[in-house]
mmCIF file of C-alpha atoms and ligand atoms in Angstrom:
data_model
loop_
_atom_site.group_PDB
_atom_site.id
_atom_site.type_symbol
_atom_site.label_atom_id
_atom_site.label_comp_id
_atom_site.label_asym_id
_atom_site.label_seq_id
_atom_site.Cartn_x
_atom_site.Cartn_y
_atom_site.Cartn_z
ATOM 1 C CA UNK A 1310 -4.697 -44.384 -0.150
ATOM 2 C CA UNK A 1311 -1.054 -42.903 -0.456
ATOM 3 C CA UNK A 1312 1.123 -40.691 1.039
ATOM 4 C CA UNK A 1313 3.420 -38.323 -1.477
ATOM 5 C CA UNK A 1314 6.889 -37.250 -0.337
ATOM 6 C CA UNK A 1315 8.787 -34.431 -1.614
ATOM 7 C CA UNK A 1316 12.116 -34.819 -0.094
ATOM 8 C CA UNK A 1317 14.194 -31.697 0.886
ATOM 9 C CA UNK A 1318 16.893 -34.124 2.577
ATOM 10 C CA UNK A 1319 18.692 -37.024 0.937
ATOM 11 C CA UNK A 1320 17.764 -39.270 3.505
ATOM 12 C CA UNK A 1321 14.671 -40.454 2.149
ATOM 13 C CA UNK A 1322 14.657 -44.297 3.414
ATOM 14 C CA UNK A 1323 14.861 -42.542 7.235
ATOM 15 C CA UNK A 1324 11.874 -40.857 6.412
ATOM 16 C CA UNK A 1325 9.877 -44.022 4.667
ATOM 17 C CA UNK A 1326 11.184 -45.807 7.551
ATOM 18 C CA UNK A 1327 9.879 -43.304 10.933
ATOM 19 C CA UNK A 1328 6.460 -43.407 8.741
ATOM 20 C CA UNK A 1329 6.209 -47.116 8.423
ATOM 21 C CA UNK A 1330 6.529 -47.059 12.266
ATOM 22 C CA UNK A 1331 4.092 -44.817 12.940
ATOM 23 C CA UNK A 1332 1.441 -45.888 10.197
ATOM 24 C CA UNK A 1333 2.578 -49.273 9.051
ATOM 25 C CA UNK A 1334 -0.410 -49.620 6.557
ATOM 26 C CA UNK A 1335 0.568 -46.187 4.888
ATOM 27 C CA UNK A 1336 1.546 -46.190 0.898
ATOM 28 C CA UNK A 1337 4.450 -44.624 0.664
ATOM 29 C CA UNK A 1338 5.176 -42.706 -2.481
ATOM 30 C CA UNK A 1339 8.280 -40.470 -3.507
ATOM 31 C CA UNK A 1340 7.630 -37.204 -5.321
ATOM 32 C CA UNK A 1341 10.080 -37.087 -8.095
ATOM 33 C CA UNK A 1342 10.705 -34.163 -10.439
ATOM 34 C CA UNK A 1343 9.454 -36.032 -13.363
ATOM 35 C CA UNK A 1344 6.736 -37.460 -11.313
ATOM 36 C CA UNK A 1345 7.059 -41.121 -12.410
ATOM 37 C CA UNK A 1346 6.184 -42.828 -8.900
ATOM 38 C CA UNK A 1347 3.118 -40.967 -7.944
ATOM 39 C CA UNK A 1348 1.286 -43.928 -9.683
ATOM 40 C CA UNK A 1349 -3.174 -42.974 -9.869
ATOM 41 C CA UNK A 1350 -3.113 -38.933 -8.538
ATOM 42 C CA UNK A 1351 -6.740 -39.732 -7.192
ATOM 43 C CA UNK A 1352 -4.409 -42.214 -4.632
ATOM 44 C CA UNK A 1353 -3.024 -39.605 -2.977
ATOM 45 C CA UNK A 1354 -4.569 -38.132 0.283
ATOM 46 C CA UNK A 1355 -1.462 -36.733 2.029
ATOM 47 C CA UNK A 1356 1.900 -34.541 1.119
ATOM 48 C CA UNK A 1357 4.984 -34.599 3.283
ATOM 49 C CA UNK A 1358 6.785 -31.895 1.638
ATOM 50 C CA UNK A 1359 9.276 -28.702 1.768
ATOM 51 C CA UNK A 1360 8.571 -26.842 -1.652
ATOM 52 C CA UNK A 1361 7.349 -28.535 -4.583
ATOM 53 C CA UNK A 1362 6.984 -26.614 -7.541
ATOM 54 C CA UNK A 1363 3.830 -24.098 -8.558
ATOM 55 C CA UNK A 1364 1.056 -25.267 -9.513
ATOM 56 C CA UNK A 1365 2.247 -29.067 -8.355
ATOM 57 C CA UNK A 1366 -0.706 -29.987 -6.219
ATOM 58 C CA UNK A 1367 -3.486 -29.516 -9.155
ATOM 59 C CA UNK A 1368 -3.352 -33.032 -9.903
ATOM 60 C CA UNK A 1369 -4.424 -34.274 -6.940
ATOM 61 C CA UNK A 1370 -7.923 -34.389 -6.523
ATOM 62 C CA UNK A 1371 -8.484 -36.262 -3.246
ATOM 63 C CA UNK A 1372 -5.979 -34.452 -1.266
ATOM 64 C CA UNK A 1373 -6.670 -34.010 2.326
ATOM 65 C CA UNK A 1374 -3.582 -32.466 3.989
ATOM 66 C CA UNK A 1375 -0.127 -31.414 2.964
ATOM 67 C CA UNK A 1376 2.171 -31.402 5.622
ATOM 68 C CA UNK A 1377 5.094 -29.308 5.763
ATOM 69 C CA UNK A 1378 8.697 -30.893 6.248
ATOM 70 C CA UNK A 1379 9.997 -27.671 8.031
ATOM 71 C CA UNK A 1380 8.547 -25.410 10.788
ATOM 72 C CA UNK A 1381 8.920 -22.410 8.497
ATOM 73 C CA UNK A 1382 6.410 -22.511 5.800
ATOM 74 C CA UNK A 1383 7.170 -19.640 2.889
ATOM 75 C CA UNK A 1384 8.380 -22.159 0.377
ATOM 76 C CA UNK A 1385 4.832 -23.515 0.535
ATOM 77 C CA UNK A 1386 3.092 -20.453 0.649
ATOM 78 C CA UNK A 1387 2.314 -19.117 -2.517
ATOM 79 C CA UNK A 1388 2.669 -22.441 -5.154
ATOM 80 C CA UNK A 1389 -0.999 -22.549 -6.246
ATOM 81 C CA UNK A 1390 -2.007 -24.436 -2.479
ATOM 82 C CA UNK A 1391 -5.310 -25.902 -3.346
ATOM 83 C CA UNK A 1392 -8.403 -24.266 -1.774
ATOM 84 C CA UNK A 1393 -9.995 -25.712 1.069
ATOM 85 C CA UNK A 1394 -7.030 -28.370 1.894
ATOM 86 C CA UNK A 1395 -5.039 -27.176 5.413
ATOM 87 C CA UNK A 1396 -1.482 -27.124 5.637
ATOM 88 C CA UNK A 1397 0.054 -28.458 8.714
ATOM 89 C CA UNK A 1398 3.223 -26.889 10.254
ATOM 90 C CA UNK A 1399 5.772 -29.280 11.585
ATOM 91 C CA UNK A 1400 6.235 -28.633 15.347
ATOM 92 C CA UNK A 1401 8.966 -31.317 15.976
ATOM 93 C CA UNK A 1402 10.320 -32.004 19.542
ATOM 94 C CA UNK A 1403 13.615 -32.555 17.891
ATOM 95 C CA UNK A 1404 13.644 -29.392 16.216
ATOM 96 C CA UNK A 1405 12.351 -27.437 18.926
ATOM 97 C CA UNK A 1406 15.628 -28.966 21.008
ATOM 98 C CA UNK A 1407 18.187 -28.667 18.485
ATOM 99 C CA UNK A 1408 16.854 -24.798 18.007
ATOM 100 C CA UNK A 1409 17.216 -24.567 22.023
ATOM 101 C CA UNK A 1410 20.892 -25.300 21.766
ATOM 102 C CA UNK A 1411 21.842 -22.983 18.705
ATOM 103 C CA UNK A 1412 20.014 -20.146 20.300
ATOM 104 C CA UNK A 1413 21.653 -20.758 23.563
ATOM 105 C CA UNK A 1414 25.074 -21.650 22.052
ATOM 106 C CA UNK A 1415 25.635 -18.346 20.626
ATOM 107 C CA UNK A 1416 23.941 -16.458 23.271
ATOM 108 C CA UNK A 1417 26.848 -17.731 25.744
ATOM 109 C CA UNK A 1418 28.934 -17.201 22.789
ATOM 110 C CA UNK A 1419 29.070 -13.710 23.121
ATOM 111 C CA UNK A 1420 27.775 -13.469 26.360
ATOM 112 C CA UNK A 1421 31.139 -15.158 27.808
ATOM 113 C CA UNK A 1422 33.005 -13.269 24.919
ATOM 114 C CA UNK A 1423 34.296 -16.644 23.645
ATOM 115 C CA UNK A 1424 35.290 -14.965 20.564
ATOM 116 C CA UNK A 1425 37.939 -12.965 22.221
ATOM 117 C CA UNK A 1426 39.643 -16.056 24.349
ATOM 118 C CA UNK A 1427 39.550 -17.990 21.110
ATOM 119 C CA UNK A 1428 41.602 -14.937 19.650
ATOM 120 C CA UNK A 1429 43.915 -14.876 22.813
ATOM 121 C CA UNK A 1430 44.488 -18.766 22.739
ATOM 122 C CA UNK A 1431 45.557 -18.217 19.305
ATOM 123 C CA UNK A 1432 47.856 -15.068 19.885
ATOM 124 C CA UNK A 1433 49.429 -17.161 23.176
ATOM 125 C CA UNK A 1434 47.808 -15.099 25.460
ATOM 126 C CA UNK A 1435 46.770 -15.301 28.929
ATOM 127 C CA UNK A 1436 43.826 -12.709 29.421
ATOM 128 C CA UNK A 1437 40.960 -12.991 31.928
ATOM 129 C CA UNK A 1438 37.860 -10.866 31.239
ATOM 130 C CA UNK A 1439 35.471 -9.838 33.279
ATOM 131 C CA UNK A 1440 32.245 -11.515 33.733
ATOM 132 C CA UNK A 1441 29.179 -10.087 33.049
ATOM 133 C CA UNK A 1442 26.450 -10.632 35.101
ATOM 134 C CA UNK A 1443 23.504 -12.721 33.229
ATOM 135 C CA UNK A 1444 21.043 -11.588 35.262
ATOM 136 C CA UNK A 1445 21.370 -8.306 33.573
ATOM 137 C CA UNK A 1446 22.135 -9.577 30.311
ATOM 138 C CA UNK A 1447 18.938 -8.458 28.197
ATOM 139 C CA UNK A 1448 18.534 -11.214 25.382
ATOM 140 C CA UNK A 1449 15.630 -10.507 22.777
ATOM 141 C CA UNK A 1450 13.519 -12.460 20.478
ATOM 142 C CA UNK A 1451 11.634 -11.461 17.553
ATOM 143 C CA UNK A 1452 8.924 -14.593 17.397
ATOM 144 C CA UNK A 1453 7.673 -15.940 20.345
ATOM 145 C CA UNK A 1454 5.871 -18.989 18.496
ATOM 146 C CA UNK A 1455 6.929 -22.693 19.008
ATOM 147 C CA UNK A 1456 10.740 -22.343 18.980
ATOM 148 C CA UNK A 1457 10.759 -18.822 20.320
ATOM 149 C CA UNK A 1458 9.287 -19.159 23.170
ATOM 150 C CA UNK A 1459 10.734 -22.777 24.339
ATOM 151 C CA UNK A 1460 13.990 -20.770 23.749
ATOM 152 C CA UNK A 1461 13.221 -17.648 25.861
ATOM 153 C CA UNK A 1462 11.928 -20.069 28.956
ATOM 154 C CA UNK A 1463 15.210 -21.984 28.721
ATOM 155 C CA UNK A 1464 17.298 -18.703 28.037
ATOM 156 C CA UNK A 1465 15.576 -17.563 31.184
ATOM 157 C CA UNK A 1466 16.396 -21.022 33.303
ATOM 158 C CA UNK A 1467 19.832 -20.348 32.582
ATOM 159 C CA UNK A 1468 18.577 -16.580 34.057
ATOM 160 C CA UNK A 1469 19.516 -13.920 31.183
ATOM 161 C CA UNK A 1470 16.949 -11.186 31.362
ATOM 162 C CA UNK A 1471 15.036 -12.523 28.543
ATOM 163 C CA UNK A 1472 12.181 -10.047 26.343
ATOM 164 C CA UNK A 1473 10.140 -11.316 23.571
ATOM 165 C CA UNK A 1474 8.051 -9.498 20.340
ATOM 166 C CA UNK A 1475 5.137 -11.076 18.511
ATOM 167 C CA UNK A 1476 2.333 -10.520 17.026
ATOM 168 C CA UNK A 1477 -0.072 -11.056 19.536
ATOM 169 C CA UNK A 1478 0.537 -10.237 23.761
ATOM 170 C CA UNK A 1479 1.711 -13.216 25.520
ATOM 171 C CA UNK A 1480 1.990 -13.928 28.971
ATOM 172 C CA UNK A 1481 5.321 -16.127 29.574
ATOM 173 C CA UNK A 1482 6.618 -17.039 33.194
ATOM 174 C CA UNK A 1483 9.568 -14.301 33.586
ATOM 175 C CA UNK A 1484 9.620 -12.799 29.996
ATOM 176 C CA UNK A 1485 8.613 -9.594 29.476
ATOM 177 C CA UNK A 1486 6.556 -9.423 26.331
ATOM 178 C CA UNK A 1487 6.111 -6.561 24.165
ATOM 179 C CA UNK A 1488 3.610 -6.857 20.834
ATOM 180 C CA UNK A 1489 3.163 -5.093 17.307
ATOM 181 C CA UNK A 1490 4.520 -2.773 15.157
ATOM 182 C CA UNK A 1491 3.826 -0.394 18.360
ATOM 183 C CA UNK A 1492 6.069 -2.106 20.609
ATOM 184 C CA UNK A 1493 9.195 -3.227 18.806
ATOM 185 C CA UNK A 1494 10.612 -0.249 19.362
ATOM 186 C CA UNK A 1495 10.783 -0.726 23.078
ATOM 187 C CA UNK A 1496 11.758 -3.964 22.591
ATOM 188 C CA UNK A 1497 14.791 -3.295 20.292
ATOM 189 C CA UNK A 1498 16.087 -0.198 22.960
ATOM 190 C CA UNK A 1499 16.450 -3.037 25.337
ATOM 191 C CA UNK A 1500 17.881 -6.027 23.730
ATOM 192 C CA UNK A 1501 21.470 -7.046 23.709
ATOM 193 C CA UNK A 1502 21.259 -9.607 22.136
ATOM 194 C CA UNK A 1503 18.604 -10.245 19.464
ATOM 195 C CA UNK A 1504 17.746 -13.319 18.426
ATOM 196 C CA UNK A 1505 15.442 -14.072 15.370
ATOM 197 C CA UNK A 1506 12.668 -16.664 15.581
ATOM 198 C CA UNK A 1507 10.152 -15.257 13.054
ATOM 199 C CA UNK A 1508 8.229 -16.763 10.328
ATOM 200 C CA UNK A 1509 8.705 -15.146 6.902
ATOM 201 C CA UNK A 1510 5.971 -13.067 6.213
ATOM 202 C CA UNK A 1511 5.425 -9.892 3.786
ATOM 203 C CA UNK A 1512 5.173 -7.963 6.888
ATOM 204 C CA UNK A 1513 8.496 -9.692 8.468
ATOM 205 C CA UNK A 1514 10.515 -9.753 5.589
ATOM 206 C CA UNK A 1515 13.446 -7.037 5.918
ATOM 207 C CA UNK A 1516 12.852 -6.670 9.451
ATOM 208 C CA UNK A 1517 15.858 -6.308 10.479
ATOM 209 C CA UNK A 1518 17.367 -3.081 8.692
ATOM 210 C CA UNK A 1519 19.191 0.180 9.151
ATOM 211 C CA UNK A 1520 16.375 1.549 10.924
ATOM 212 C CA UNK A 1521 15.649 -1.556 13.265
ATOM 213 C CA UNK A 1522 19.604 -2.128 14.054
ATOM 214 C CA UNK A 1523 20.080 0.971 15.098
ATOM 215 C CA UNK A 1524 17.383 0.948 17.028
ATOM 216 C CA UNK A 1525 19.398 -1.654 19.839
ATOM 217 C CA UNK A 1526 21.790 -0.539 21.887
ATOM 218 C CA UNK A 1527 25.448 -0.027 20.584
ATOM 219 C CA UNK A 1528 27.272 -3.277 20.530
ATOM 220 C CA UNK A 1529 24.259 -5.428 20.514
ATOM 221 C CA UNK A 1530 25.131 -8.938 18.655
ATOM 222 C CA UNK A 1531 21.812 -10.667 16.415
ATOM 223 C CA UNK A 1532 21.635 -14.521 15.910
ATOM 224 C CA UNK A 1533 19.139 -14.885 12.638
ATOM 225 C CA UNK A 1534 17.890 -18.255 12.943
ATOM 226 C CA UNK A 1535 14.874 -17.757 10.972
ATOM 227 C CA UNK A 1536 14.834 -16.729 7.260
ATOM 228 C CA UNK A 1537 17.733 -15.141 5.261
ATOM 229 C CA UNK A 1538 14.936 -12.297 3.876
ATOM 230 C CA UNK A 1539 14.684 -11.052 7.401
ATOM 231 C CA UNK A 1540 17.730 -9.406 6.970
ATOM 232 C CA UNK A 1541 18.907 -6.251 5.132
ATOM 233 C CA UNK A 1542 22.431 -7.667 4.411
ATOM 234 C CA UNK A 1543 24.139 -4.353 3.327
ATOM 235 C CA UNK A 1544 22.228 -2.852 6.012
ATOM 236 C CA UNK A 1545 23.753 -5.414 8.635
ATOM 237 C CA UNK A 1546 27.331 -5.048 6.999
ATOM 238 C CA UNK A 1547 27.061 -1.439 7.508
ATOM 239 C CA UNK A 1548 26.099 -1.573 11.328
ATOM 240 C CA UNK A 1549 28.821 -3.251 11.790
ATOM 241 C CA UNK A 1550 31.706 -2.299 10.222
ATOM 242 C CA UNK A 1551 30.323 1.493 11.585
ATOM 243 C CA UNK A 1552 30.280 0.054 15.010
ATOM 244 C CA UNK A 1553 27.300 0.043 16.282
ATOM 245 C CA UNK A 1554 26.294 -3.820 16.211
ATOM 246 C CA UNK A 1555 29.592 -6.131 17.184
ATOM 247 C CA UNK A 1556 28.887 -9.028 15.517
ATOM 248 C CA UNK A 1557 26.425 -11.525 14.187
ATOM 249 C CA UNK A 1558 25.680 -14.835 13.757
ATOM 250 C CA UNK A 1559 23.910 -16.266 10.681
ATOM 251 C CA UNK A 1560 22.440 -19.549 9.470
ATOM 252 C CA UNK A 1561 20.172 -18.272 6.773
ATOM 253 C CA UNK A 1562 20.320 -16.812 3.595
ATOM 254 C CA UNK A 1563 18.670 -14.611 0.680
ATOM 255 C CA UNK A 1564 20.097 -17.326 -0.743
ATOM 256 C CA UNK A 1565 21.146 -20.647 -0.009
ATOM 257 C CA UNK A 1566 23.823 -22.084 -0.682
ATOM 258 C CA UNK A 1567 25.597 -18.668 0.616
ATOM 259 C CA UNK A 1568 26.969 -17.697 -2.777
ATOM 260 C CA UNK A 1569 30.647 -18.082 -2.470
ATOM 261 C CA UNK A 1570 31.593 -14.750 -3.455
ATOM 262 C CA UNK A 1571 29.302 -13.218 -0.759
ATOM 263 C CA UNK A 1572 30.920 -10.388 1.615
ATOM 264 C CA UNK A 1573 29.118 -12.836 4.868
ATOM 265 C CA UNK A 1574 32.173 -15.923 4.073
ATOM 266 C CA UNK A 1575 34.735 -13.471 5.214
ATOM 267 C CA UNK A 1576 33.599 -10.651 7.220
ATOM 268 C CA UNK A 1577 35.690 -11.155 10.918
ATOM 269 C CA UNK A 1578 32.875 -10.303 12.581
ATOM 270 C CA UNK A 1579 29.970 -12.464 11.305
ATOM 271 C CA UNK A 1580 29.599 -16.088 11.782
ATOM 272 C CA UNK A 1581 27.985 -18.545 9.447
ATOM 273 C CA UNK A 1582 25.920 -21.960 9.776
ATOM 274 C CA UNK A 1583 24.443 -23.733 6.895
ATOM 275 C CA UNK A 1584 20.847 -23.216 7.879
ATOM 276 C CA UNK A 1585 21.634 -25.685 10.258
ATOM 277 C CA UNK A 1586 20.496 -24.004 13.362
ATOM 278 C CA UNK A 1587 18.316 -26.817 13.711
ATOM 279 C CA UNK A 1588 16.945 -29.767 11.352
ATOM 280 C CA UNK A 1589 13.870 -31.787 11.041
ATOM 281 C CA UNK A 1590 14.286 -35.041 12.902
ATOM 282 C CA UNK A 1591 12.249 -37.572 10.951
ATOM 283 C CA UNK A 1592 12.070 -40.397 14.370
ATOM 284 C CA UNK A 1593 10.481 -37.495 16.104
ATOM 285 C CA UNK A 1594 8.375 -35.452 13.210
ATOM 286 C CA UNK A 1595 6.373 -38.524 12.407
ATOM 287 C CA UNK A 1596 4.850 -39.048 15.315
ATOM 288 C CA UNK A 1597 2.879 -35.243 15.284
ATOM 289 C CA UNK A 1598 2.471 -36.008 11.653
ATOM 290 C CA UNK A 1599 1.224 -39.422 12.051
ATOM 291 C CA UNK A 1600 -1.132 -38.211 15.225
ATOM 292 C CA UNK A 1601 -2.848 -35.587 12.512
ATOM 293 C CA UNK A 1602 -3.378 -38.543 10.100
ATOM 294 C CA UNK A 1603 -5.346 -40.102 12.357
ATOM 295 C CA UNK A 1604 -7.305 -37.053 13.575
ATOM 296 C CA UNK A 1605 -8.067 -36.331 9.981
ATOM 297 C CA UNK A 1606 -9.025 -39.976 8.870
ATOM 298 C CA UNK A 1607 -11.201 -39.836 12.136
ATOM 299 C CA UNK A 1608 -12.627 -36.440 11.165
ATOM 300 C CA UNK A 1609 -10.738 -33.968 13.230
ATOM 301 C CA UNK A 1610 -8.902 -31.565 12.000
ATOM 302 C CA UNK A 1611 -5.293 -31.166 12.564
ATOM 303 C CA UNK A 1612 -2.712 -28.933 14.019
ATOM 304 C CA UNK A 1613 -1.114 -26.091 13.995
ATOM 305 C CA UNK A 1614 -2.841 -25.502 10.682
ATOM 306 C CA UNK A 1615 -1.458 -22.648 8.700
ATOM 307 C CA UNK A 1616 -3.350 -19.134 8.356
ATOM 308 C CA UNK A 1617 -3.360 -18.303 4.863
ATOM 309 C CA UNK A 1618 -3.943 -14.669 5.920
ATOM 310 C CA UNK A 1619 -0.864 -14.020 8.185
ATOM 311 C CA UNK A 1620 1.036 -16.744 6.262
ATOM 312 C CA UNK A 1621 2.407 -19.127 9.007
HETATM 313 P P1 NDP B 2309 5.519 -20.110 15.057
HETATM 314 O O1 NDP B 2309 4.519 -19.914 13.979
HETATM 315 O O2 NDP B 2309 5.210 -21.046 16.160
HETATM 316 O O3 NDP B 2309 5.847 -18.687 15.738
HETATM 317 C C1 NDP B 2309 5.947 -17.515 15.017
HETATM 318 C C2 NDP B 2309 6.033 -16.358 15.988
HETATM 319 O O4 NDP B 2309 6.293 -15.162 15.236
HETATM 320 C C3 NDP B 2309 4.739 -16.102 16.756
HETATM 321 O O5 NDP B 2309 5.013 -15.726 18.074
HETATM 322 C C4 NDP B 2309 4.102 -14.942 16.002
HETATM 323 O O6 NDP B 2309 3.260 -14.106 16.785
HETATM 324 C C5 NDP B 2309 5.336 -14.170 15.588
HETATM 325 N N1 NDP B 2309 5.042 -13.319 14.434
HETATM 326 C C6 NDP B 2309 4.636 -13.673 13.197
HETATM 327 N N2 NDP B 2309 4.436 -12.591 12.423
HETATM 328 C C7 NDP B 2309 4.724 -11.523 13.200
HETATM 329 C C8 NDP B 2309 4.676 -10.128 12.985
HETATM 330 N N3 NDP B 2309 4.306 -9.589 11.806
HETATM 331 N N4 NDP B 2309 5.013 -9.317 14.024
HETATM 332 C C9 NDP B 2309 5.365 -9.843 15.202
HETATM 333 N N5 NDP B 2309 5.429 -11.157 15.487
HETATM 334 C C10 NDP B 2309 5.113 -11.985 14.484
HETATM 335 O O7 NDP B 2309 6.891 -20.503 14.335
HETATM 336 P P2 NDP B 2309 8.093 -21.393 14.919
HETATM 337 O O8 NDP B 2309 8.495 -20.839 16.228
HETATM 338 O O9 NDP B 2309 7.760 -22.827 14.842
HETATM 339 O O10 NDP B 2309 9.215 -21.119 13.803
HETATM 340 C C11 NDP B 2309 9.689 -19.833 13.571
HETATM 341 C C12 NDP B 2309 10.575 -19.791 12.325
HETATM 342 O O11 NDP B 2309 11.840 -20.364 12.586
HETATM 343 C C13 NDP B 2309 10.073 -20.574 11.125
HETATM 344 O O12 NDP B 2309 9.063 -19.875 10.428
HETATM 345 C C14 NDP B 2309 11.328 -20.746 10.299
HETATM 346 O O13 NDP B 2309 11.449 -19.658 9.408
HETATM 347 C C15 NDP B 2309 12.441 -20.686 11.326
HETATM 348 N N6 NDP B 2309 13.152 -21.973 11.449
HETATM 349 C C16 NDP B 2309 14.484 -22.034 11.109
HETATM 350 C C17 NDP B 2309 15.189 -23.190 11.244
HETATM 351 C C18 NDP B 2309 16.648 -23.245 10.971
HETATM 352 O O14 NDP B 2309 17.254 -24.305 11.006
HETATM 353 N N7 NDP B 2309 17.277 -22.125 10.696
HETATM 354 C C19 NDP B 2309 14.548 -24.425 11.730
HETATM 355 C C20 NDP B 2309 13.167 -24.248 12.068
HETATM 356 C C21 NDP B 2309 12.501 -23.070 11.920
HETATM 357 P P3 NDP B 2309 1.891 -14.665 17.458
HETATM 358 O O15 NDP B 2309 2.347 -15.623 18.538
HETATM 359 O O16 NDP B 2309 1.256 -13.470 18.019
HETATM 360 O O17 NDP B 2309 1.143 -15.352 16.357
HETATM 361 C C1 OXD B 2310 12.415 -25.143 9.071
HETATM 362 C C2 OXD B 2310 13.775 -25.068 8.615
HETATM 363 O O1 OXD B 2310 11.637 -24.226 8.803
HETATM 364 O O2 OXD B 2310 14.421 -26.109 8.535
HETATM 365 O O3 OXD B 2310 12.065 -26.132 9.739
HETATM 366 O O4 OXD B 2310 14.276 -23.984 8.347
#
């Protein structure tokens, strides 16, 4: 029995390697384009994979998982998925961690106004600023899943006034929750700084537009950390360069590679990361993807197991 990988990094012996430590007697196959190492179909009971092509999986008849290589899951979504097989989001400590420290990186960012001391240091300036007082600083994020909420509890630790929005209430130690289409309002009229953490979704994609923007409080900043499709771009250009949000930070795009000739590369006030925010640690992934291995070979099933209804 085999295990098919569809590489979305280069570093494919890492990956073959962090498997063969966690399931040494696993048969590890690559997942070419032209599909010359998959060797017998029937073989293969597991995908590791980001997006294979549509209609890719039909050829595997004794399929029994396909495990996602990222924690988002819309380049999955909507290739043909066979019926009746799950597919298994990747909650990864090390992603979860490296997510923590981009989230809280640019938080400070513009919290401390770092921006504006890098511009001093560069004009020869000596400027002090005054210090706003996190306590009050009202921090916001859209998506209080996996990554958002281990980033609101340590945006909180470091004691910002921290808010979340999902789809369903939550109860977090010191964040205020607010939930559906009913309460983002609220939840946007507070937030300073808006952070997204969502999964793409037909009812997430262009979230954040004219309407939502404007909807924060003049000179809020947004970190997208999520998907590019979240965001109006034009819509985002516009709030700022009328004034009303100060700046952004982005690390995903509609698409991806940014095109070059793409207002984002050179507007003053936006800063770019190539969807980098935070990336799948293979040493760490294996071990939740080997654990659900051995839950399904001992006839459990695994987890977090994608909805096909809500679509992450
Ligand atoms: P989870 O599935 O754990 O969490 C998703 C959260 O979004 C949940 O709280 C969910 O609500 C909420 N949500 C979903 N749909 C809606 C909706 N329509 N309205 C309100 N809330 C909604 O995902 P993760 O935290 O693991 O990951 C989030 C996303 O981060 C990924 O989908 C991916 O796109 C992105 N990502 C980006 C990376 C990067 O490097 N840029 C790296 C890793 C992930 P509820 O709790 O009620 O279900
Ligand atoms: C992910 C990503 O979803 O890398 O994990 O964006």
């Amino acid at each position: 029995m085999a295990l098919l990988f569809s590489a979305k990094f280069e570093d494919v012996e890492r990956w073959r390697n962090a498997l063969a430590a966690e399931l040494g007697d696993m048969d590890f196959r690559l997942w070419t384009p032209d599909g010359a190492n998959i060797g017998d179909p029937a073989d293969i009971e597991f995908v590791l994979a980001w997006g294979p092509k549509k209609g890719a999986f039909k050829e595997l008849p004794n399929l029994k998982a396909i495990f996602c290589l990222g924690a988002g899951v819309d380049h999955l979504i909507g290739r043909d998925l066979p019926k009746g097989v799950p597919v298994v989001r990747l909650v990864d400590p090390g992603l979860t961690r490296g997510m923590r420290e981009y989230v809280i990186y640019w938080t400070l960012h513009y919290h401390r106004r770092f921006k504006e001391y890098a511009d001093s240091t560069a004009a020869g300036v000596w400027k002090q600023l005054p210090q706003a007082d996190t306590r009050k600083r009202r921090v916001g994020i859209l998506g209080l899943g996996v990554l958002g909420a281990d980033a609101a509890a340590h945006l909180r630790a470091l004691e910002f006034d921290v808010a979340g929005w999902s789809r369903s209430a939550k109860a977090l130690d010191g964040i205020e929750s607010f939930h559906g289409a009913d309460g983002l309002p609220a939840f946007l009229a507070r937030t300073e700084i808006l952070v997204n953490l969502l999964p793409l979704t037909p009812e997430t994609t262009d979230i954040i537009n004219a309407e939502t923007l404007n909807q924060l409080p003049k000179g809020a900043f947004v970190i997208n950390a999520a998907r590019g499709p979240h965001v109006v771009d034009d819509d985002l250009i516009a709030a700022i360069d009328g004034g009303h949000i100060a700046a952004a930070t982005l690390d995903v795009f509609h698409a991806e590679p940014l095109p070059a000739e793409h207002p984002f590369w050179t507007h003053p006030k936006i800063n770019i990361t190539p969807h980098a925010a935070s990336l799948t640690v293979p040493e760490t992934a294996v071990v939740a993807i080997a654990d659900n291995i051995r839950r399904i070979r001992a006839g459990d099933p695994p987890f977090p197991i994608v909805d096909p209804e809500s679509g992450y």
